[in-house]
Amino acid sequence: MSYYNFLLEPISCHAWNKDRTQIAICPNNHEVHIYKKEGGDKWRKIHELKEHNGQVTGIDWASESNRIVTCGTDRNAYVWTLKGNVWRPTLVLLRINRAARCVKWSPKENKFAVGSGSRLISICYFEQENDWWVCKHIKKPIRSTVLSLDWHPNNVLLAAGSCDFKCRIFSTYIKEVEEKPSPTPWGSKMPFGELMFESSGTDGWVHSICFSGSGGRVAWVSHDSTVAVATGGKNTVISSLRSETLPLLGITFITENSLVAAGHDCYPMLYVYDEGKSTVTFGGKLDIPKQNAQRGMTARERFQNLDKKASSETDKATLESVHKNSISQISILEGDKSKCSKFCTTGMDGGMTIWDVKTLASSMKDLKII
Amino acid sequence: MSKNVSSDRFRKVDVDEYDENKFVDEEEGGENQQGPDEGEVDSLIRQGNVMGALQAVLKNPPMNTKNQALKDRAEGLVLKVLSSFKSADIEKAVQSLDKNGVDLLMKYIYKGFEQPTENSSAVLLQWHEKALSAGGVGSIVRVLTARKTV
């Protein structure tokens, strides 16, 4: 597990390149900075992408085609391509009248989806004849800001988590760009904009959403401190866990049955999904706190604590986790959603931590990643 | 200051009502919810069976109904049960509840904080401490984010 502090401000969003040597982050302003790994634990800034007029809220880096898409509160998205040693932007007209909130390349990288505060999702694809990115909108039945998106491996289904407390799966089939998709557990008829699944049962804004590696399951975290998983099928079953922690902000599958989520509690946690019993259970805290030397308390300190905080426990005012502020995004570094060996978290403390699943599993005896 | 002669009724118009994008919660039928059974709870308290009274009063929470009197009555009943516990028994009672029960108890506790009476806050704070250790901060977050309250 290694922690690197990029800056003192929150990292709004991040994305890795294909071989994980470069990371693109937004340092809480209108720019995107690309850092390159320089041996050991050092990172050097090699590019600054300045085109947005508002905070950059989403970055995604397409691994195969090496293109970066960014979206921001200025209601625009740009697709950046590397020409020589410079990243050149291409504007994408999203036709939205509120801020864009999240962006994701599709698995085949021929489309990307942008979620926005205009209560709609823009699906953008490149039109060869006009040499221009065009977009189509999915509006119904979204009733509030779309906060998070994730693509199904078949390049057509898109899961969207929104502030109207629901997680939905839509079809984004565009006939100019792809073949008709084969049936999936979520349904077989998939015209553009078709609602394949809508969740119910959880209150709270859906902060983050993730398809499993096979695409048969979708997991989401919402602001009422719940983690929920739904398995597609004739009767979609939703299993949820009411967590005892503060709300979670990011979630990802690391195997078909295990999820890692992190949020306002500043440390990642493991959750295990059992399809047979239809339950989600808490698997353990994934942070390894440094053991502080336990110094004894003087009687005076004990009385002061009792006076101020009504408890004579030892000082718990410092955060023992690696991240010192909420974790806002989790991304997979090595492996994929069906078998992940390393994942990365960035947070509001401006830090980025890389977690190694094998080391975590071995250091926590009863942690089981199935 | 001189009085404006033309009407100023426009200042009292609630413009949000006319916003076509206004978010309205889905209506879920909740007309059958009666709230906890007063007779049953009262008899259990009189018998001294406070644990049973707690289980009974946490049944049928008036969540979906818009009937404010029903909600107030349920809250009063819960407060009566909570006050009839001895301090030492509170922890055991909270342990006997399942996760949903702890969340529901937290909702009632915070509702009780909203309208404090003579001794209610002290009792509610004791219950709050025990419910917090059972449900964690997550249960408080669920009180704050719940769309339908008791």
Coordinates of C-alpha atoms in Angstrom, one line a residue:
Chain A
M1 CA 0.0 0.0 0.0
S2 CA 1.6 3.3 -1.0
Y3 CA 0.3 6.8 -0.4
Y4 CA 1.3 9.8 -2.4
N5 CA 0.1 13.3 -1.7
F6 CA -0.3 15.3 -4.9
L7 CA -1.7 18.6 -3.5
L8 CA -3.4 20.1 -0.6
E9 CA -6.7 20.5 -2.3
P10 CA -9.2 17.7 -3.1
I11 CA -8.6 15.6 -6.2
S12 CA -11.9 16.0 -8.1
C13 CA -11.4 13.0 -10.3
H14 CA -8.6 10.9 -11.8
A15 CA -7.9 8.4 -14.6
W16 CA -5.0 6.1 -15.4
N17 CA -3.5 5.4 -18.7
K18 CA -3.2 1.8 -20.1
D19 CA 0.1 0.8 -18.5
R20 CA -0.5 2.7 -15.3
T21 CA 2.6 4.9 -15.7
Q22 CA 0.6 8.1 -16.0
I23 CA -2.3 9.5 -14.1
A24 CA -4.5 12.4 -15.1
I25 CA -6.1 14.3 -12.2
C26 CA -8.1 17.4 -11.7
P27 CA -6.6 19.5 -8.9
N28 CA -10.0 21.1 -8.0
N29 CA -9.7 23.7 -10.7
H30 CA -10.4 24.1 -14.4
E31 CA -7.4 22.1 -15.5
V32 CA -6.3 18.5 -15.8
H33 CA -2.7 17.6 -14.8
I34 CA -1.0 14.5 -16.0
Y35 CA 1.7 13.1 -13.8
K36 CA 4.2 10.5 -14.8
K37 CA 5.7 7.9 -12.5
E38 CA 9.4 8.4 -12.1
G39 CA 10.8 5.4 -10.4
G40 CA 10.1 4.5 -6.8
D41 CA 7.5 6.8 -5.3
K42 CA 8.1 10.0 -7.3
W43 CA 5.6 11.6 -9.7
R44 CA 6.4 14.4 -12.1
K45 CA 3.9 16.6 -13.8
I46 CA 4.3 16.3 -17.6
H47 CA 1.2 17.9 -19.1
E48 CA -1.4 20.5 -18.2
L49 CA -4.6 20.3 -20.1
K50 CA -6.2 23.7 -20.0
E51 CA -9.4 24.2 -22.0
H52 CA -12.3 24.0 -19.6
N53 CA -14.0 27.1 -18.1
G54 CA -15.3 25.4 -15.1
Q55 CA -14.2 22.7 -12.7
V56 CA -13.5 19.4 -14.3
T57 CA -15.8 16.9 -12.8
G58 CA -15.0 13.8 -14.8
I59 CA -12.0 12.3 -16.5
D60 CA -11.8 9.0 -18.4
W61 CA -8.7 7.6 -20.2
A62 CA -9.4 5.1 -23.0
S63 CA -6.7 2.5 -22.7
E64 CA -6.6 1.2 -26.3
S65 CA -7.1 4.4 -28.3
N66 CA -5.2 6.5 -25.8
R67 CA -7.8 9.3 -25.8
I68 CA -8.8 11.3 -22.7
V69 CA -12.4 12.6 -22.3
T70 CA -13.0 15.3 -19.7
C71 CA -16.3 17.0 -18.7
G72 CA -16.8 19.9 -16.5
T73 CA -19.2 22.4 -14.9
D74 CA -18.9 24.6 -18.0
R75 CA -21.4 22.2 -19.6
N76 CA -18.8 21.0 -22.1
A77 CA -16.8 17.8 -22.8
Y78 CA -13.5 17.6 -24.6
V79 CA -11.9 14.6 -26.2
W80 CA -8.1 14.9 -26.0
T81 CA -5.8 13.1 -28.4
L82 CA -2.0 13.0 -28.1
K83 CA -0.3 14.6 -31.1
G84 CA 3.4 14.3 -30.8
N85 CA 4.0 15.5 -27.3
V86 CA 0.9 17.7 -26.9
W87 CA -2.7 16.8 -26.0
R88 CA -5.1 18.5 -28.4
P89 CA -8.8 19.0 -27.4
T90 CA -11.8 18.5 -29.6
L91 CA -15.0 20.0 -28.3
V92 CA -18.1 17.8 -28.0
L93 CA -21.4 19.5 -28.0
L94 CA -23.4 17.9 -25.3
R95 CA -26.5 20.2 -25.6
I96 CA -27.0 20.4 -21.9
N97 CA -27.9 23.4 -19.9
R98 CA -26.4 22.4 -16.5
A99 CA -23.0 21.1 -15.4
A100 CA -21.7 17.7 -16.6
R101 CA -21.0 15.5 -13.6
C102 CA -19.4 12.2 -14.8
V103 CA -18.0 10.7 -18.0
K104 CA -17.1 7.2 -19.0
W105 CA -15.7 5.6 -22.2
S106 CA -17.6 2.5 -23.4
P107 CA -15.6 -0.8 -23.3
K108 CA -15.0 -0.6 -27.1
E109 CA -14.1 3.1 -26.8
N110 CA -16.4 4.1 -29.7
K111 CA -18.8 5.9 -27.5
F112 CA -18.8 7.7 -24.2
A113 CA -21.6 8.7 -21.8
V114 CA -21.8 12.0 -19.9
G115 CA -24.1 12.4 -16.9
S116 CA -25.2 15.9 -16.1
G117 CA -27.3 18.1 -13.8
S118 CA -29.8 18.6 -16.7
R119 CA -31.3 15.3 -15.6
L120 CA -30.2 13.5 -18.7
I121 CA -27.4 11.3 -20.1
S122 CA -25.6 12.3 -23.3
I123 CA -24.3 9.4 -25.3
C124 CA -21.7 10.7 -27.7
Y125 CA -20.2 8.9 -30.7
F126 CA -18.0 10.0 -33.6
E127 CA -19.6 10.6 -36.9
Q128 CA -17.1 9.8 -39.7
E129 CA -18.8 11.8 -42.5
N130 CA -18.9 15.1 -40.5
D131 CA -15.7 14.4 -38.6
W132 CA -17.5 15.5 -35.5
W133 CA -18.7 14.0 -32.2
V134 CA -22.5 13.9 -32.0
C135 CA -24.7 13.1 -29.1
K136 CA -28.0 11.5 -28.3
H137 CA -29.9 12.1 -25.1
I138 CA -31.5 9.7 -22.7
K139 CA -34.0 11.7 -20.7
K140 CA -36.9 9.6 -19.5
P141 CA -37.5 8.8 -16.7
I142 CA -34.5 10.5 -15.0
R143 CA -35.7 13.2 -12.6
S144 CA -32.6 14.6 -11.1
T145 CA -28.8 14.9 -11.6
V146 CA -27.0 11.8 -12.9
L147 CA -24.1 11.3 -10.5
S148 CA -22.4 8.2 -11.7
L149 CA -22.2 5.9 -14.8
D150 CA -20.8 2.5 -15.6
W151 CA -20.8 0.5 -18.8
H152 CA -21.8 -3.2 -19.2
P153 CA -19.1 -5.3 -21.1
N154 CA -21.4 -5.6 -24.1
N155 CA -20.9 -1.9 -24.9
V156 CA -24.6 -1.2 -25.0
L157 CA -26.0 -1.3 -21.5
L158 CA -25.2 1.6 -19.3
A159 CA -25.9 1.9 -15.5
A160 CA -26.7 5.3 -14.1
G161 CA -27.0 6.4 -10.5
S162 CA -28.9 9.6 -9.9
C163 CA -30.0 12.0 -7.3
D164 CA -33.6 10.9 -7.6
F165 CA -32.6 8.0 -5.4
K166 CA -32.6 5.4 -8.1
C167 CA -30.1 3.3 -10.0
R168 CA -31.2 2.5 -13.6
I169 CA -29.9 0.5 -16.5
F170 CA -30.4 1.9 -20.0
S171 CA -29.7 0.6 -23.4
T172 CA -27.5 2.9 -25.5
Y173 CA -27.7 1.0 -28.8
I174 CA -26.7 3.2 -31.7
K175 CA -27.1 1.5 -35.0
E176 CA -24.5 3.6 -36.8
V177 CA -21.8 2.4 -34.6
E178 CA -22.5 -1.2 -33.6
E179 CA -24.3 -4.4 -34.2
K180 CA -27.5 -5.4 -32.5
P181 CA -26.6 -6.8 -29.1
S182 CA -27.4 -10.3 -28.0
P183 CA -29.8 -10.9 -25.1
T184 CA -28.5 -10.4 -21.6
P185 CA -29.9 -11.2 -18.1
W186 CA -31.2 -7.6 -18.1
G187 CA -33.5 -8.0 -21.1
S188 CA -33.4 -8.8 -24.8
K189 CA -35.1 -5.9 -26.6
M190 CA -32.7 -3.0 -26.4
P191 CA -33.7 0.0 -28.5
F192 CA -31.9 3.2 -27.7
G193 CA -33.0 4.7 -24.4
E194 CA -34.9 1.7 -23.2
L195 CA -35.1 1.4 -19.4
M196 CA -34.0 -2.2 -18.6
F197 CA -34.0 -1.9 -14.8
E198 CA -34.9 0.6 -12.2
S199 CA -34.0 0.1 -8.5
S200 CA -36.2 0.7 -5.5
G201 CA -35.9 0.4 -1.8
T202 CA -33.0 2.7 -1.1
D203 CA -33.2 6.3 -0.1
G204 CA -30.4 8.7 -0.7
W205 CA -28.5 9.9 -3.8
V206 CA -26.7 7.2 -5.6
H207 CA -23.1 8.2 -5.5
S208 CA -21.5 5.4 -7.4
I209 CA -22.5 2.4 -9.4
C210 CA -20.6 -0.5 -10.9
F211 CA -21.3 -3.5 -13.1
S212 CA -19.6 -6.8 -12.2
G213 CA -17.0 -8.2 -14.5
S214 CA -19.6 -10.4 -16.3
G215 CA -22.2 -7.7 -16.4
G216 CA -24.8 -9.9 -14.7
R217 CA -24.7 -7.9 -11.5
V218 CA -24.8 -4.2 -10.6
A219 CA -23.8 -2.7 -7.3
W220 CA -24.4 0.8 -6.1
V221 CA -23.9 2.9 -2.9
S222 CA -26.2 5.6 -1.8
H223 CA -26.2 8.5 0.6
D224 CA -28.3 6.7 3.2
S225 CA -25.3 4.5 4.0
T226 CA -26.4 1.5 2.1
V227 CA -24.7 -0.8 -0.3
A228 CA -27.0 -2.6 -2.7
V229 CA -26.4 -5.3 -5.3
A230 CA -28.9 -6.4 -8.0
T231 CA -28.6 -9.5 -10.1
G232 CA -30.3 -9.4 -13.5
G233 CA -32.7 -12.1 -14.5
K234 CA -36.4 -12.7 -15.1
N235 CA -37.0 -11.5 -11.6
T236 CA -34.3 -9.1 -10.6
V237 CA -33.4 -9.4 -7.0
I238 CA -32.0 -6.5 -5.1
S239 CA -30.0 -7.2 -1.9
S240 CA -29.0 -4.3 0.2
L241 CA -27.0 -3.8 3.4
R242 CA -27.6 -0.9 5.8
S243 CA -24.1 0.0 6.8
E244 CA -23.1 1.4 10.2
T245 CA -20.6 3.7 8.6
L246 CA -20.9 7.1 7.0
P247 CA -22.1 7.3 3.4
L248 CA -19.9 5.7 0.8
L249 CA -18.9 7.6 -2.3
G250 CA -17.2 5.0 -4.5
I251 CA -17.6 1.3 -5.2
T252 CA -16.1 -1.3 -7.5
F253 CA -16.2 -5.1 -7.9
I254 CA -12.9 -6.8 -7.4
T255 CA -14.2 -10.3 -8.0
E256 CA -17.7 -11.5 -9.0
N257 CA -18.7 -11.7 -5.3
S258 CA -16.5 -9.1 -3.6
L259 CA -16.8 -5.4 -3.6
V260 CA -14.6 -2.6 -2.3
A261 CA -16.3 0.6 -1.3
A262 CA -15.0 3.8 0.3
G263 CA -16.4 7.1 1.3
H264 CA -16.7 9.7 4.1
D265 CA -15.1 7.3 6.6
C266 CA -11.8 7.7 4.8
Y267 CA -10.9 4.0 4.5
P268 CA -11.9 1.4 2.0
M269 CA -14.1 -1.5 3.1
L270 CA -14.8 -5.0 1.7
Y271 CA -18.3 -6.2 1.1
V272 CA -19.2 -9.8 0.1
Y273 CA -22.3 -10.6 -2.0
D274 CA -23.9 -14.0 -1.7
E275 CA -26.3 -14.6 -4.5
G276 CA -27.8 -17.7 -3.1
K277 CA -28.8 -16.1 0.2
S278 CA -29.3 -12.7 -1.5
T279 CA -27.3 -10.9 1.1
V280 CA -24.6 -8.3 1.2
T281 CA -22.3 -8.6 4.2
F282 CA -19.6 -6.4 5.6
G283 CA -16.2 -8.2 5.0
G284 CA -13.9 -5.9 6.9
K285 CA -12.0 -2.6 7.0
L286 CA -9.2 -2.5 4.6
D287 CA -7.0 0.1 6.2
I288 CA -3.9 -0.8 8.1
P289 CA -3.6 1.8 10.8
K290 CA -0.2 2.6 12.2
Q291 CA 0.0 1.6 15.8
N292 CA 0.5 4.7 17.8
A293 CA 2.6 4.2 21.0
Q294 CA 0.1 4.0 23.8
R295 CA 1.2 6.6 26.3
G296 CA -0.5 6.6 29.6
M297 CA -2.8 9.4 30.5
T298 CA -2.1 11.6 33.5
A299 CA -4.9 12.2 35.9
R300 CA -5.2 15.8 34.8
E301 CA -5.7 14.8 31.2
R302 CA -8.2 12.2 32.2
F303 CA -10.2 14.9 34.1
Q304 CA -9.9 17.3 31.1
N305 CA -11.3 14.7 28.8
L306 CA -14.1 14.0 31.2
D307 CA -14.9 17.6 31.4
K308 CA -14.8 18.4 27.7
K309 CA -16.0 15.2 26.1
A310 CA -17.8 13.3 28.9
S311 CA -15.6 10.3 28.3
S312 CA -12.3 9.3 29.8
E313 CA -11.1 7.4 26.7
T314 CA -7.8 8.0 25.1
D315 CA -7.4 10.7 22.6
K316 CA -9.2 9.7 19.4
A317 CA -9.1 13.1 17.8
T318 CA -6.7 12.0 15.0
L319 CA -7.8 10.0 12.1
E320 CA -5.9 6.7 11.9
S321 CA -6.6 5.9 8.3
V322 CA -4.2 6.5 5.4
H323 CA -6.4 9.1 3.8
K324 CA -7.0 12.1 6.0
N325 CA -10.3 13.1 4.3
S326 CA -13.1 11.4 2.4
I327 CA -12.3 9.1 -0.4
S328 CA -14.2 10.2 -3.5
Q329 CA -13.1 7.8 -6.2
I330 CA -11.9 4.2 -6.5
S331 CA -10.4 2.8 -9.7
I332 CA -9.0 -0.6 -10.6
L333 CA -5.2 -0.6 -11.3
E334 CA -4.3 -4.1 -12.0
G335 CA -6.6 -6.9 -13.2
D336 CA -10.2 -6.2 -14.0
K337 CA -13.5 -6.3 -12.2
S338 CA -13.6 -10.1 -12.1
K339 CA -10.2 -10.4 -10.6
C340 CA -8.5 -7.3 -9.3
S341 CA -5.1 -7.3 -7.7
K342 CA -4.5 -3.6 -7.1
F343 CA -6.9 -0.7 -6.8
C344 CA -6.4 3.0 -6.3
T345 CA -8.3 5.6 -4.2
T346 CA -8.2 9.4 -4.4
G347 CA -9.7 11.7 -2.0
M348 CA -10.4 15.1 -0.7
D349 CA -7.1 15.3 1.1
G350 CA -5.3 15.5 -2.3
G351 CA -3.8 12.1 -1.8
M352 CA -3.7 8.9 -3.9
T353 CA -3.3 5.5 -2.4
I354 CA -2.5 2.3 -4.2
W355 CA -3.8 -0.8 -2.4
D356 CA -2.6 -4.3 -3.0
V357 CA -5.3 -6.9 -2.6
K358 CA -3.0 -9.8 -1.8
T359 CA -1.2 -7.9 0.9
L360 CA -4.5 -6.8 2.5
A361 CA -5.8 -10.3 2.4
S362 CA -2.7 -11.7 4.1
S363 CA -2.5 -9.0 6.8
M364 CA -6.1 -9.3 7.8
K365 CA -6.6 -12.9 8.9
D366 CA -10.3 -13.2 8.6
L367 CA -10.6 -11.2 5.4
K368 CA -11.9 -13.5 2.7
I369 CA -12.1 -12.4 -0.9
I370 CA -14.1 -15.0 -2.7
Chain B
M1 CA -42.9 54.6 5.2
S2 CA -45.6 55.1 2.7
K3 CA -47.9 52.1 2.1
N4 CA -47.7 50.7 -1.4
V5 CA -51.2 51.2 -2.9
S6 CA -51.0 48.3 -5.4
S7 CA -51.3 44.7 -4.3
D8 CA -48.3 42.9 -3.0
R9 CA -49.9 39.5 -2.9
F10 CA -47.5 38.3 -5.6
R11 CA -44.8 38.3 -2.9
K12 CA -46.6 35.4 -1.1
V13 CA -46.8 33.2 -4.2
D14 CA -44.9 29.9 -3.8
V15 CA -43.1 29.8 -7.1
D16 CA -41.7 26.3 -6.6
E17 CA -45.2 24.9 -7.0
Y18 CA -45.3 26.1 -10.6
D19 CA -41.9 24.7 -11.5
E20 CA -42.5 21.9 -14.0
N21 CA -39.3 20.2 -13.1
K22 CA -40.2 20.0 -9.4
F23 CA -39.4 16.7 -7.9
V24 CA -42.4 15.0 -6.4
D25 CA -42.0 11.8 -4.4
E26 CA -43.8 8.8 -5.7
E27 CA -47.0 8.2 -3.9
E28 CA -47.1 4.9 -2.2
G29 CA -50.4 3.7 -0.7
G30 CA -50.1 4.1 3.0
E31 CA -53.7 4.6 4.1
N32 CA -53.8 1.3 6.0
Q33 CA -51.1 2.2 8.4
Q34 CA -52.6 2.5 11.8
G35 CA -49.5 3.1 14.0
P36 CA -48.8 0.9 17.0
D37 CA -51.7 -0.5 18.8
E38 CA -52.3 1.7 21.8
G39 CA -54.3 -0.8 23.8
E40 CA -51.8 -3.6 23.4
V41 CA -48.9 -1.3 24.4
D42 CA -50.7 0.1 27.4
S43 CA -51.6 -3.3 28.8
L44 CA -48.0 -4.5 28.3
I45 CA -46.7 -1.5 30.2
R46 CA -49.1 -2.1 33.0
Q47 CA -48.1 -5.7 33.3
G48 CA -44.5 -4.5 33.7
N49 CA -43.4 -6.2 30.4
V50 CA -41.4 -3.3 29.1
M51 CA -39.5 -5.4 26.5
G52 CA -42.7 -6.7 25.0
A53 CA -44.1 -3.1 25.0
L54 CA -41.0 -2.0 23.1
Q55 CA -41.5 -4.7 20.5
A56 CA -45.2 -3.8 20.2
V57 CA -44.7 -0.1 19.9
L58 CA -42.2 -0.5 17.1
K59 CA -44.7 -2.4 15.0
N60 CA -46.7 -0.7 12.2
P61 CA -44.9 2.6 12.1
P62 CA -47.0 5.3 10.5
M63 CA -44.5 6.0 7.8
N64 CA -46.5 6.5 4.6
T65 CA -49.5 8.3 6.1
K66 CA -50.0 12.0 5.9
N67 CA -52.1 12.0 9.0
Q68 CA -50.2 14.1 11.4
A69 CA -52.3 13.3 14.4
L70 CA -51.6 9.6 13.8
K71 CA -47.9 10.3 13.8
D72 CA -48.1 12.4 16.9
R73 CA -50.0 9.7 18.7
A74 CA -47.4 7.1 17.7
E75 CA -44.6 9.3 18.9
G76 CA -46.3 9.9 22.2
L77 CA -46.8 6.2 22.7
V78 CA -43.1 5.4 21.9
L79 CA -42.0 8.1 24.4
K80 CA -44.2 6.5 27.1
V81 CA -42.6 3.1 26.5
L82 CA -39.1 4.5 26.5
S83 CA -39.6 6.4 29.7
S84 CA -40.9 3.4 31.5
F85 CA -37.6 1.6 31.2
K86 CA -35.0 1.5 33.9
S87 CA -31.7 2.9 32.8
A88 CA -29.9 -0.4 33.3
D89 CA -32.3 -2.3 31.0
I90 CA -32.0 0.1 28.0
E91 CA -28.9 -1.6 26.6
K92 CA -30.4 -5.1 26.7
A93 CA -33.5 -3.8 25.1
V94 CA -31.6 -2.2 22.2
Q95 CA -29.6 -5.5 21.7
S96 CA -32.9 -7.4 21.3
L97 CA -33.8 -5.3 18.3
D98 CA -32.8 -6.2 14.7
K99 CA -31.3 -3.7 12.3
N100 CA -34.6 -2.4 11.1
G101 CA -35.7 -2.0 14.6
V102 CA -32.7 0.0 15.6
D103 CA -33.2 2.3 12.6
L104 CA -36.8 2.8 13.5
L105 CA -36.0 3.5 17.1
M106 CA -33.5 6.1 16.0
K107 CA -36.2 7.8 13.9
Y108 CA -38.5 7.9 16.8
I109 CA -35.7 9.3 19.1
Y110 CA -35.0 12.1 16.8
K111 CA -38.7 12.9 16.3
G112 CA -38.8 13.1 20.1
F113 CA -36.0 15.5 20.2
E114 CA -38.0 17.8 17.9
Q115 CA -40.6 18.4 20.6
P116 CA -38.9 18.2 24.0
T117 CA -41.1 17.9 27.1
E118 CA -40.3 18.0 30.8
N119 CA -38.1 15.0 31.1
S120 CA -38.1 13.6 27.6
S121 CA -34.6 14.8 26.4
A122 CA -32.8 13.0 29.2
V123 CA -34.5 9.7 28.6
L124 CA -34.1 10.1 24.8
L125 CA -30.4 10.9 25.2
Q126 CA -29.8 7.7 27.2
W127 CA -31.6 5.7 24.5
H128 CA -29.7 7.6 21.8
E129 CA -26.3 6.5 23.2
K130 CA -27.3 2.9 23.3
A131 CA -28.9 2.9 19.9
L132 CA -25.8 4.6 18.4
S133 CA -23.5 1.9 19.7
A134 CA -25.8 -0.7 18.1
G135 CA -26.6 1.0 14.8
G136 CA -23.5 3.2 14.3
V137 CA -23.5 6.6 12.6
G138 CA -25.2 4.9 9.6
S139 CA -28.5 4.7 11.5
I140 CA -28.3 8.5 12.1
V141 CA -27.5 9.1 8.4
R142 CA -30.6 7.1 7.6
V143 CA -32.7 9.3 9.9
L144 CA -31.4 12.4 8.0
T145 CA -31.9 11.0 4.5
A146 CA -35.2 9.2 4.9
R147 CA -37.9 10.5 2.6
K148 CA -40.8 9.1 4.7
T149 CA -40.5 9.8 8.3
V150 CA -42.4 8.4 11.3

